[in-house]
Coordinates of C-alpha atoms in Angstrom, one line a residue:
M23 CA 11.0 -22.2 40.9
K24 CA 13.5 -24.8 39.6
E25 CA 11.3 -27.1 38.7
Q26 CA 9.0 -24.2 36.8
L27 CA 12.4 -23.5 34.9
K28 CA 13.0 -27.2 33.9
T29 CA 9.4 -27.0 32.4
I30 CA 10.0 -23.8 30.4
K31 CA 13.2 -25.3 29.2
K32 CA 11.8 -28.8 28.2
K33 CA 9.2 -26.6 26.0
N34 CA 11.9 -24.6 24.5
I35 CA 10.5 -21.6 25.8
I36 CA 12.6 -18.8 27.7
R37 CA 11.9 -16.2 30.2
T38 CA 13.1 -13.1 28.6
T39 CA 12.2 -9.2 28.2
G40 CA 9.7 -8.1 25.3
A41 CA 13.0 -6.0 23.7
D42 CA 14.7 -9.3 23.6
A43 CA 11.7 -11.2 22.0
I44 CA 11.4 -8.7 19.4
M45 CA 15.1 -9.3 18.3
R46 CA 14.2 -13.2 18.9
S47 CA 11.3 -13.1 16.7
L48 CA 13.2 -11.1 14.0
I49 CA 15.8 -14.3 14.0
G50 CA 12.8 -16.7 14.0
E51 CA 11.9 -14.9 10.6
G52 CA 15.4 -15.1 9.3
V53 CA 15.9 -11.4 9.4
D54 CA 19.6 -11.0 8.8
T55 CA 19.6 -7.0 8.1
V56 CA 18.0 -4.3 9.8
F57 CA 17.6 -0.6 8.9
G58 CA 16.9 2.2 11.7
Y59 CA 17.5 5.0 13.8
P60 CA 17.5 4.7 17.6
G61 CA 15.6 7.1 20.2
G62 CA 14.4 6.9 23.6
A63 CA 11.1 5.3 23.1
I64 CA 13.1 2.2 21.3
M65 CA 15.9 2.3 23.4
P66 CA 15.4 -1.0 24.9
I67 CA 15.1 -2.6 21.8
Y68 CA 18.3 -1.2 20.6
D69 CA 19.9 -2.5 23.6
A70 CA 18.7 -6.1 23.1
L71 CA 19.9 -6.0 19.6
M72 CA 23.4 -5.7 20.9
D73 CA 23.0 -9.3 22.1
H74 CA 22.2 -10.5 18.7
N75 CA 24.4 -8.4 16.4
D76 CA 26.2 -11.9 15.4
K77 CA 22.9 -12.9 13.8
I78 CA 21.4 -9.4 12.7
R79 CA 23.5 -6.6 10.9
H80 CA 22.0 -3.0 11.8
I81 CA 22.4 -0.3 9.2
L82 CA 22.3 3.0 10.8
T83 CA 20.8 5.5 8.4
R84 CA 21.0 9.1 8.7
H85 CA 17.5 9.6 8.7
E86 CA 14.4 7.4 9.2
Q87 CA 12.9 8.1 5.8
G88 CA 16.5 6.7 4.5
A89 CA 16.0 3.7 6.7
M90 CA 12.5 3.0 4.6
H91 CA 13.9 3.2 1.3
A92 CA 16.8 1.5 2.2
A93 CA 14.6 -1.4 3.2
Q94 CA 12.6 -0.9 0.0
G95 CA 15.9 -1.4 -2.1
Y96 CA 16.7 -4.3 0.0
A97 CA 13.2 -5.8 -0.1
R98 CA 12.9 -5.3 -3.9
V99 CA 16.2 -7.2 -5.0
T100 CA 16.2 -9.9 -2.5
G101 CA 12.7 -10.8 -2.5
K102 CA 12.8 -10.8 1.4
V103 CA 10.6 -8.5 3.9
G104 CA 12.6 -5.5 4.7
V105 CA 12.8 -4.5 8.2
V106 CA 12.9 -1.2 9.6
M107 CA 13.2 0.4 13.6
A108 CA 12.5 3.8 14.5
T109 CA 11.3 5.7 17.7
S110 CA 8.3 7.4 18.7
G111 CA 6.8 10.6 17.6
P112 CA 9.3 12.5 14.8
G113 CA 11.1 8.9 14.3
A114 CA 7.8 7.4 13.6
T115 CA 6.2 10.0 11.5
N116 CA 9.5 10.1 9.3
L117 CA 8.6 6.5 8.2
I118 CA 5.4 7.7 6.7
T119 CA 6.4 8.6 3.2
G120 CA 8.3 5.4 3.0
I121 CA 5.5 3.4 4.0
A122 CA 3.3 5.1 1.8
D123 CA 5.8 4.4 -1.3
A124 CA 5.9 0.8 -0.2
M125 CA 2.1 0.6 0.1
I126 CA 1.2 1.6 -3.6
D127 CA 4.2 -0.2 -5.0
S128 CA 3.5 -3.6 -3.0
T129 CA 6.7 -3.7 -1.0
P130 CA 6.8 -6.1 1.9
L131 CA 8.2 -4.3 4.8
V132 CA 7.6 -4.7 8.6
C133 CA 8.3 -1.2 10.5
I134 CA 9.0 -1.5 14.2
T135 CA 8.4 1.8 16.1
G136 CA 8.7 2.5 19.9
Q137 CA 6.0 4.1 21.3
V138 CA 5.6 5.7 25.1
A139 CA 4.6 3.9 28.1
S140 CA 0.9 2.5 27.9
S141 CA 0.0 4.8 31.1
L142 CA 1.3 8.0 28.7
L143 CA -0.9 7.0 25.9
G144 CA -3.2 10.0 25.3
T145 CA -1.5 12.3 27.6
D146 CA 0.8 14.2 24.9
A147 CA 3.8 12.8 26.6
F148 CA 7.0 13.7 25.0
Q149 CA 7.4 12.3 21.5
E150 CA 3.9 11.0 21.8
T151 CA 2.3 10.4 18.2
D152 CA -0.7 8.2 17.2
V153 CA 1.5 6.6 14.8
I154 CA -1.4 3.8 14.4
G155 CA -4.1 6.3 13.4
I156 CA -1.5 8.3 11.2
S157 CA -0.1 5.3 9.3
M158 CA -3.7 3.2 8.9
P159 CA -4.4 4.5 5.5
V160 CA -0.7 3.4 4.2
T161 CA -0.3 0.1 5.5
K162 CA -1.4 -3.3 4.9
W163 CA -2.3 -3.7 8.6
N164 CA -0.8 -2.1 11.8
Y165 CA -0.9 -2.9 15.5
L166 CA -0.2 -1.0 18.9
I167 CA 1.4 -3.5 21.5
T168 CA 0.8 -2.8 25.0
K169 CA 1.4 -6.0 26.7
Q170 CA 4.5 -8.1 26.4
E171 CA 2.6 -11.3 25.9
E172 CA 1.6 -10.2 22.6
I173 CA 4.8 -9.7 21.1
P174 CA 5.6 -13.3 19.5
E175 CA 2.2 -13.8 18.1
I176 CA 1.9 -10.1 16.8
M177 CA 5.4 -10.1 15.2
A178 CA 4.4 -13.6 13.4
Q179 CA 1.3 -12.4 12.1
A180 CA 3.5 -9.1 11.0
F181 CA 5.5 -11.2 8.8
Y182 CA 2.9 -13.1 7.3
I183 CA 0.4 -10.5 6.5
A184 CA 3.5 -8.5 5.0
R185 CA 4.9 -11.4 2.7
S186 CA 1.6 -13.0 1.5
G187 CA -0.8 -12.3 -1.0
R188 CA -0.4 -8.7 -2.5
P189 CA 2.6 -7.8 -0.4
G190 CA 2.8 -4.7 1.6
P191 CA 4.1 -2.5 4.5
V192 CA 2.8 -3.6 8.3
L193 CA 3.7 -1.2 11.3
I194 CA 4.0 -2.5 14.8
D195 CA 4.2 0.1 17.4
I196 CA 5.5 -1.2 20.9
A197 CA 4.7 0.6 23.9
K198 CA 7.9 1.0 26.1
N199 CA 6.6 -0.8 29.1
A200 CA 6.0 -3.8 27.1
Q201 CA 9.6 -3.6 26.1
F202 CA 11.0 -3.8 29.7
G203 CA 8.4 -6.5 30.7
E204 CA 9.2 -10.2 30.8
L205 CA 7.4 -12.9 29.2
N206 CA 7.7 -16.8 28.4
F207 CA 9.0 -16.6 24.9
E208 CA 8.3 -19.2 22.3
Y209 CA 8.0 -18.2 18.4
K210 CA 5.7 -20.0 15.8
K211 CA 5.6 -18.7 12.5
C212 CA 2.2 -17.8 11.0
I213 CA 0.7 -19.9 8.5
K214 CA -2.9 -18.8 8.7
L215 CA -5.2 -16.2 9.9
R216 CA -8.8 -16.5 10.2
S217 CA -10.6 -13.9 7.7
Y218 CA -7.6 -13.2 5.9
V219 CA -7.5 -14.9 2.6
P220 CA -4.0 -13.5 0.9
K221 CA -4.9 -15.5 -2.4
L222 CA -7.8 -17.2 -4.0
K223 CA -7.6 -20.8 -5.7
P224 CA -7.7 -20.3 -9.5
D225 CA -11.1 -20.4 -11.0
K226 CA -10.2 -23.0 -13.6
E227 CA -13.6 -22.1 -15.6
K228 CA -12.6 -18.3 -15.7
I229 CA -9.0 -19.7 -17.0
K230 CA -10.9 -21.7 -19.6
E231 CA -12.9 -18.3 -20.9
A232 CA -9.9 -16.6 -21.1
A233 CA -7.8 -19.1 -23.1
V234 CA -11.1 -19.2 -25.7
L235 CA -10.7 -15.7 -26.1
I236 CA -7.2 -15.8 -26.6
N237 CA -7.0 -18.5 -29.1
N238 CA -9.6 -16.7 -31.2
A239 CA -8.1 -13.1 -31.0
K240 CA -6.4 -11.8 -33.9
K241 CA -4.6 -9.2 -32.6
P242 CA -3.9 -9.8 -29.0
Y243 CA -1.8 -7.9 -26.7
V244 CA -0.2 -8.5 -22.9
L245 CA 0.6 -5.8 -20.5
F246 CA 2.5 -7.0 -17.6
G247 CA 3.5 -5.6 -14.5
Q248 CA 5.3 -5.8 -11.2
G249 CA 2.9 -8.5 -10.1
V250 CA 5.2 -11.2 -12.5
I251 CA 7.7 -10.3 -10.4
L252 CA 6.3 -10.4 -7.0
G253 CA 4.6 -13.6 -7.9
A254 CA 8.5 -14.9 -8.8
A255 CA 6.5 -16.1 -12.2
E256 CA 9.0 -14.7 -14.5
D257 CA 9.5 -18.1 -16.1
E258 CA 6.1 -19.0 -16.3
F259 CA 5.1 -16.0 -17.7
R260 CA 8.1 -16.3 -20.5
A261 CA 6.5 -19.7 -21.3
F262 CA 2.9 -18.3 -21.4
I263 CA 3.9 -15.4 -24.2
E264 CA 6.3 -17.8 -26.1
K265 CA 3.3 -20.5 -26.8
S266 CA 0.9 -17.7 -27.3
G267 CA 3.3 -15.6 -29.7
I268 CA 1.5 -12.6 -28.2
P269 CA 3.5 -9.0 -28.1
A270 CA 4.0 -7.9 -24.6
A271 CA 4.6 -4.5 -23.2
W272 CA 5.7 -3.6 -19.7
T273 CA 4.7 -1.2 -16.8
I274 CA 7.5 0.6 -14.9
L275 CA 7.6 -1.6 -12.3
G276 CA 7.1 -4.8 -14.7
A277 CA 10.3 -3.8 -16.5
C278 CA 12.5 -7.1 -15.2
A279 CA 9.6 -9.5 -15.6
L280 CA 10.8 -10.1 -19.1
P281 CA 14.5 -9.4 -20.8
K282 CA 14.4 -6.3 -23.1
Q283 CA 15.9 -8.0 -25.9
H284 CA 13.1 -11.0 -26.0
P285 CA 11.6 -10.7 -29.5
L286 CA 8.0 -10.5 -27.8
N287 CA 8.9 -7.7 -25.7
V288 CA 7.4 -4.4 -27.7
G289 CA 8.4 -1.8 -25.1
M290 CA 7.5 0.6 -21.9
L291 CA 3.9 1.4 -21.4
G292 CA 2.9 5.1 -20.2
M293 CA 3.4 8.6 -20.1
H294 CA 6.8 8.7 -21.5
G295 CA 6.8 4.6 -22.7
N296 CA 7.2 3.6 -26.3
Y297 CA 5.3 4.7 -29.2
S298 CA 4.2 1.4 -30.4
A299 CA 3.6 0.2 -26.9
N300 CA 1.1 3.0 -26.4
I301 CA -0.8 3.4 -29.7
K302 CA -1.2 -0.3 -30.1
T303 CA -3.2 -0.6 -26.9
N304 CA -6.3 0.8 -28.7
E305 CA -5.8 -1.2 -32.2
C306 CA -6.0 -4.5 -30.4
D307 CA -8.7 -6.8 -30.2
L308 CA -7.8 -8.7 -27.1
L309 CA -6.2 -6.7 -24.0
I310 CA -4.6 -9.0 -21.6
A311 CA -3.2 -7.5 -18.3
V312 CA -1.1 -9.7 -16.0
G313 CA -0.2 -8.6 -12.8
M314 CA -0.7 -4.8 -13.3
R315 CA -3.4 -2.2 -12.1
F316 CA -4.2 0.1 -14.9
D317 CA -2.4 2.9 -13.3
D318 CA -3.2 6.4 -15.2
R319 CA 0.1 6.8 -16.3
V320 CA -0.5 3.9 -18.2
T321 CA -4.3 4.0 -19.1
G322 CA -4.1 8.1 -20.3
D323 CA -8.0 8.8 -20.5
L324 CA -9.9 5.9 -19.5
K325 CA -12.7 7.2 -21.5
R326 CA -10.7 6.6 -24.7
Y327 CA -8.7 3.5 -23.3
A328 CA -8.9 0.1 -25.4
K329 CA -12.3 0.5 -26.1
Q330 CA -12.2 -1.6 -29.1
A331 CA -10.9 -4.8 -27.0
R332 CA -12.2 -7.3 -24.9
V333 CA -10.2 -7.7 -21.6
I334 CA -8.7 -10.4 -19.7
H335 CA -7.1 -9.6 -16.0
L336 CA -5.0 -11.8 -14.3
E337 CA -4.5 -10.2 -11.0
I338 CA -4.0 -11.3 -7.0
D339 CA -5.8 -8.7 -5.5
P340 CA -9.5 -8.7 -6.2
A341 CA -9.8 -5.1 -5.2
E342 CA -7.9 -4.2 -8.8
I343 CA -10.4 -5.8 -10.8
N344 CA -12.8 -3.4 -12.4
K345 CA -11.7 -0.4 -10.5
N346 CA -10.0 1.5 -13.6
V347 CA -10.7 -1.1 -16.6
R348 CA -13.4 -3.5 -16.8
A349 CA -12.8 -6.9 -17.3
D350 CA -14.5 -9.0 -19.7
V351 CA -12.7 -12.2 -17.8
A352 CA -11.2 -12.0 -14.5
V353 CA -8.8 -14.4 -13.4
I354 CA -8.1 -13.9 -9.7
G355 CA -5.3 -15.6 -8.0
D356 CA -1.3 -15.9 -7.9
V357 CA 0.0 -15.8 -11.6
K358 CA 2.5 -18.1 -10.7
E359 CA -0.5 -20.7 -10.3
T360 CA -2.8 -19.1 -12.8
L361 CA -0.4 -18.8 -15.8
P362 CA 0.7 -22.3 -16.1
I363 CA -2.9 -23.4 -16.0
L364 CA -3.8 -20.8 -18.8
T365 CA -0.7 -21.9 -20.7
G366 CA -1.4 -25.5 -20.7
M367 CA -5.0 -24.4 -22.4
I368 CA -3.9 -22.3 -24.9
E369 CA -2.8 -23.0 -28.6
K370 CA 0.8 -22.5 -30.0
R371 CA 0.3 -19.4 -32.2
S372 CA 2.4 -16.6 -33.8
H373 CA 1.3 -13.2 -34.7
T374 CA 3.9 -12.1 -37.2
S375 CA 1.7 -9.6 -38.9
W376 CA 0.8 -8.1 -35.9
I377 CA 4.3 -7.8 -34.4
R378 CA 5.1 -6.2 -37.5
E379 CA 3.2 -3.2 -37.0
F380 CA 4.9 -2.9 -33.8
R381 CA 8.2 -2.6 -35.2
D382 CA 6.9 -0.4 -37.9
A383 CA 6.2 2.0 -35.3
D384 CA 9.1 1.4 -33.6
K385 CA 11.2 3.0 -36.8
I386 CA 9.4 5.7 -36.6
E387 CA 10.4 6.5 -32.7
Y388 CA 13.9 5.4 -33.6
K389 CA 14.3 8.1 -36.2
T390 CA 12.4 10.8 -34.3
V391 CA 13.4 10.2 -30.8
I392 CA 15.8 7.5 -29.9
S393 CA 18.6 8.1 -32.5
K394 CA 18.8 12.0 -30.9
D395 CA 18.8 10.5 -27.3
L396 CA 21.4 7.7 -27.8
Y397 CA 23.7 9.4 -30.3
P398 CA 23.2 13.2 -30.1
K399 CA 24.9 15.8 -32.5
K400 CA 24.2 18.7 -30.4
E401 CA 27.1 20.0 -28.2
G402 CA 25.6 19.4 -24.7
L403 CA 25.6 15.7 -23.1
T404 CA 22.0 14.1 -23.0
M405 CA 21.0 11.6 -20.3
G406 CA 20.3 9.0 -23.2
E407 CA 23.9 8.6 -24.0
V408 CA 25.0 8.3 -20.4
I409 CA 22.7 5.1 -20.1
R410 CA 24.0 3.9 -23.6
I411 CA 27.5 3.9 -22.5
L412 CA 26.6 2.3 -19.0
N413 CA 24.6 -0.4 -21.1
E414 CA 27.9 -1.2 -22.9
K415 CA 30.1 -1.1 -20.2
T416 CA 28.1 -3.4 -17.8
R417 CA 26.4 -5.4 -20.8
G418 CA 22.9 -5.0 -18.9
N419 CA 24.1 -7.0 -15.9
A420 CA 23.8 -4.5 -13.2
I421 CA 21.3 -3.5 -10.7
V422 CA 20.1 -0.1 -11.4
V423 CA 18.3 2.2 -8.9
T424 CA 16.9 5.3 -10.1
D425 CA 15.5 8.5 -8.1
V426 CA 12.2 10.4 -9.6
G427 CA 12.3 12.4 -12.6
Q428 CA 13.4 12.6 -16.3
H429 CA 16.7 10.5 -15.8
Q430 CA 13.8 7.7 -14.1
M431 CA 11.9 7.7 -17.5
I432 CA 15.5 7.8 -19.8
T433 CA 16.8 4.8 -17.7
S434 CA 13.5 2.9 -17.7
R435 CA 13.3 3.3 -21.5
Y436 CA 17.1 2.8 -22.5
F437 CA 18.7 0.7 -20.0
N438 CA 18.7 -2.9 -21.3
F439 CA 17.6 -5.1 -18.3
T440 CA 18.4 -8.9 -18.5
N441 CA 18.3 -10.2 -15.2
K442 CA 15.4 -10.8 -12.5
R443 CA 14.7 -7.9 -10.1
A444 CA 17.4 -5.7 -11.3
F445 CA 15.4 -2.4 -11.4
V446 CA 14.5 -0.7 -8.4
T447 CA 12.7 2.6 -8.6
S448 CA 9.6 4.6 -6.9
G449 CA 6.4 3.7 -9.3
G450 CA 2.9 4.6 -7.8
L451 CA 4.1 7.4 -5.5
G452 CA 7.0 8.8 -7.4
T453 CA 9.1 9.8 -4.2
M454 CA 12.0 12.2 -4.8
G455 CA 14.9 11.3 -2.3
F456 CA 14.1 7.6 -2.9
G457 CA 17.2 6.5 -4.8
L458 CA 20.0 7.2 -3.0
P459 CA 19.0 5.3 0.2
A460 CA 17.2 2.7 -2.0
A461 CA 20.4 2.1 -3.9
H462 CA 22.4 1.6 -0.7
G463 CA 19.8 -1.1 0.7
A464 CA 20.0 -2.7 -2.8
K465 CA 23.8 -3.3 -2.7
I466 CA 23.3 -4.2 1.1
G467 CA 20.9 -7.0 -0.2
A468 CA 23.1 -7.8 -3.3
P469 CA 26.6 -7.2 -2.2
E470 CA 27.7 -9.3 -5.2
K471 CA 26.1 -7.6 -7.7
E472 CA 26.8 -4.1 -9.5
V473 CA 24.8 -1.5 -8.2
V474 CA 24.4 1.6 -10.0
L475 CA 22.1 4.7 -8.9
I476 CA 21.0 6.9 -11.6
V477 CA 19.7 10.4 -9.9
G478 CA 18.9 14.1 -10.6
D479 CA 20.4 17.0 -8.4
G480 CA 16.9 17.8 -7.0
G481 CA 16.2 14.1 -5.7
L482 CA 19.9 13.8 -4.4
Q483 CA 19.4 16.7 -2.3
M484 CA 16.4 15.4 -0.6
T485 CA 18.3 12.4 1.0
I486 CA 21.9 13.6 0.3
Q487 CA 23.0 12.9 3.9
E488 CA 22.6 9.1 3.3
L489 CA 26.0 9.5 1.7
G490 CA 27.2 9.1 5.5
T491 CA 25.4 5.8 5.9
I492 CA 27.4 4.5 2.6
N493 CA 30.7 5.7 3.9
Q494 CA 30.2 3.8 7.0
T495 CA 29.3 0.7 5.4
Q496 CA 31.7 1.1 2.8
A497 CA 28.9 -0.3 0.2
A498 CA 30.0 -0.2 -3.2
V499 CA 27.3 1.9 -4.9
K500 CA 28.1 3.6 -8.0
I501 CA 26.4 7.0 -8.0
V502 CA 25.5 8.7 -11.4
L503 CA 24.5 12.2 -11.0
M504 CA 22.9 13.7 -13.9
N505 CA 23.1 17.3 -13.1
N506 CA 20.8 19.8 -15.3
K507 CA 20.6 22.3 -12.4
Y508 CA 16.9 22.3 -12.6
L509 CA 13.9 20.3 -11.6
G510 CA 14.0 18.4 -15.2
M511 CA 10.5 17.1 -15.2
V512 CA 8.7 20.0 -14.0
R513 CA 10.6 22.4 -16.2
Q514 CA 9.9 20.2 -19.1
W515 CA 6.2 20.7 -18.5
Q516 CA 6.7 24.4 -17.9
Q517 CA 8.9 24.8 -21.0
L518 CA 6.1 22.7 -23.2
F519 CA 2.7 23.9 -21.8
F520 CA 3.6 27.0 -19.6
D521 CA 5.3 29.2 -22.4
K522 CA 8.9 28.6 -20.6
R523 CA 8.1 30.4 -17.4
Y524 CA 10.3 28.4 -15.2
S525 CA 8.8 29.0 -12.2
E526 CA 11.0 28.0 -9.0
T527 CA 12.8 24.8 -10.8
Y528 CA 16.4 26.4 -11.3
L529 CA 18.4 25.0 -8.4
L530 CA 21.5 26.9 -7.1
N531 CA 23.7 23.4 -6.5
P532 CA 26.7 22.9 -4.2
D533 CA 29.9 21.3 -5.3
F534 CA 28.5 17.9 -5.4
I535 CA 31.9 16.5 -5.7
K536 CA 33.4 18.2 -2.8
V537 CA 30.3 17.1 -0.8
A538 CA 30.8 13.4 -1.8
E539 CA 34.5 13.7 -0.8
G540 CA 33.4 15.5 2.4
F541 CA 31.5 11.9 3.2
G542 CA 34.7 9.9 2.3
I543 CA 33.4 9.2 -1.1
K544 CA 35.7 9.3 -4.1
G545 CA 34.1 11.7 -7.0
K546 CA 34.7 12.9 -10.8
K547 CA 32.9 15.3 -12.5
V548 CA 32.4 15.2 -16.5
I549 CA 31.4 18.3 -18.7
Y550 CA 32.5 17.2 -22.3
R551 CA 31.3 14.0 -24.1
P552 CA 35.2 12.6 -24.9
E553 CA 35.6 12.5 -20.9
L554 CA 32.3 10.6 -20.4
E555 CA 33.2 7.1 -21.7
N556 CA 36.5 6.7 -19.6
A557 CA 34.5 8.3 -16.6
I558 CA 31.9 5.8 -16.4
Q559 CA 34.8 2.6 -16.9
E560 CA 36.8 4.1 -14.3
M561 CA 33.6 4.2 -12.0
L562 CA 32.9 0.9 -12.4
D563 CA 36.3 -0.4 -12.1
F564 CA 36.6 1.2 -8.7
T565 CA 36.3 -1.2 -5.6
G566 CA 34.4 1.1 -3.6
P567 CA 31.6 3.6 -3.4
Y568 CA 32.1 6.2 -6.4
F569 CA 30.1 9.6 -7.2
L570 CA 30.3 10.5 -10.9
E571 CA 28.6 14.1 -11.5
V572 CA 27.7 14.2 -15.4
N573 CA 26.5 18.0 -16.6
I574 CA 23.4 17.4 -18.9
E575 CA 22.3 19.9 -21.2
K576 CA 19.3 22.0 -19.4
E577 CA 16.6 21.4 -22.1
D578 CA 17.2 17.7 -22.7
N579 CA 13.7 16.7 -22.5
V580 CA 11.9 13.3 -22.3
F581 CA 9.9 11.8 -25.4
P582 CA 7.7 10.5 -26.5
M583 CA 5.3 11.8 -24.3
V584 CA 1.3 11.3 -23.5
T585 CA 0.1 14.4 -21.7
T586 CA -2.4 14.1 -18.8
G587 CA -5.9 13.6 -19.8
A588 CA -4.9 12.5 -23.2
S589 CA -5.5 9.1 -25.0
V590 CA -2.8 6.6 -25.3
S591 CA -3.1 7.2 -29.1
E592 CA -2.4 10.9 -28.8
V593 CA 1.6 10.2 -28.1
I594 CA 3.6 13.1 -28.9
L595 CA 7.0 12.3 -30.4
E596 CA 8.7 15.6 -30.3
P597 CA 7.8 19.3 -29.2
K598 CA 5.8 21.4 -31.5
K599 CA 7.9 24.1 -33.3

């Protein structure tokens, strides 16, 4: 036995339990923070956590969905893989909404769930749920570990799959017997998997074809998305548009890939995007999509989308090519690799007259929409003026997190993002309740930066218990509640398209300041315009978490607007009278 132990030590192998092997695997991947909620089936892993809490910090959320969104916020601002732990049954199923959100928004996560012992699988044991079957459609990969010997290899594969190529969530379900069982533990990071090719090598012939189209185009137009950020290719992208001189517009998740004030940044695409950014899609002669997936909120009616233009699509995921919009030239690969090659092949140009068309359209939008949002003459407060003052006070340097709804669109439109990875929001799934826990996770990931949450009264109440998590960690999240006492986005549609029949959108809200103070968080409420600027400054100056409630006018709507099924050319700038 002594001889065997010497051999194990010599090979840098230790004898330990499966639960401890999970912790050591996380440390092997450089994980320093885990979000989660304990329970019976994952208790051995939580017990092992106590032996490693000098290396791994655990954030105890108040709900498993809160853990998911917090891990998403953490992953989005740091670029690291977020890690979540939960127990079996309801603990695991409470993760599903967050997993689905992470899947569609390409957020790298590893979710570790406890499971009943192997001998009880399929018996409807207490808190047994087939989380592998449930999560399969919304994970990049999932796996059930029934033997402790599998743990090091499966954990290494999980992190590799989550972070490589197009990132996404991975779920590892671990039977309780595998957590208790012993194994000879040695950890090796995964760098390759047979049959899994996370990114293809750039095809230089395709890139040459793309360069020819770009060099010959008279009205080229770049649409960029989160792929630029996920590929850490912000600098390469900027070099590309500055050499090509092409105007560029962004999807909501691509907002921080290029500073908003850049002269070639022409605004936000989509249902509530900028007027020029939308209408010029159907006037360009070449559309260059970089790291975006042609979401329906961006394209509107596909039958009338950019039919006059040739299309170049730079994308890491081959499944996105020709899925919604047919590409004349598809450049498959990591944009951090493909963009520099393309930039080297294109001519240095400027498109002054073409860009002037965007700026002329911008003047129309400013007069009709923006000036009224940012500098309202009506009595009630608007969401736009809150964001304008926040811009002035932070100089665009804060990390901004939003929930989902009208405030999300207003924040996307008006906050002047200047830094990389400075905007965290739920894009493809549009998950109400995302904001509060995601803001907490963002602050945990970037404690040195100002983190401001913009949230509505509807979304806040879906995960309001996470105020308790913020209180426990004392993370200095600054919360701005825009309270209009309605489910604002639904109410806007009811106002415009359902004859103001406000069916089940009015909210009888609690006293939010008392709720915040009950969780140990300082709060203040603003009703009148003269109070607003000083209140925002007071919030930003406060050293801990702070809750600022701003009463917003009920019928403060978001325009411009491209309604469902409409063409991007059919932009509504103001409500019909």
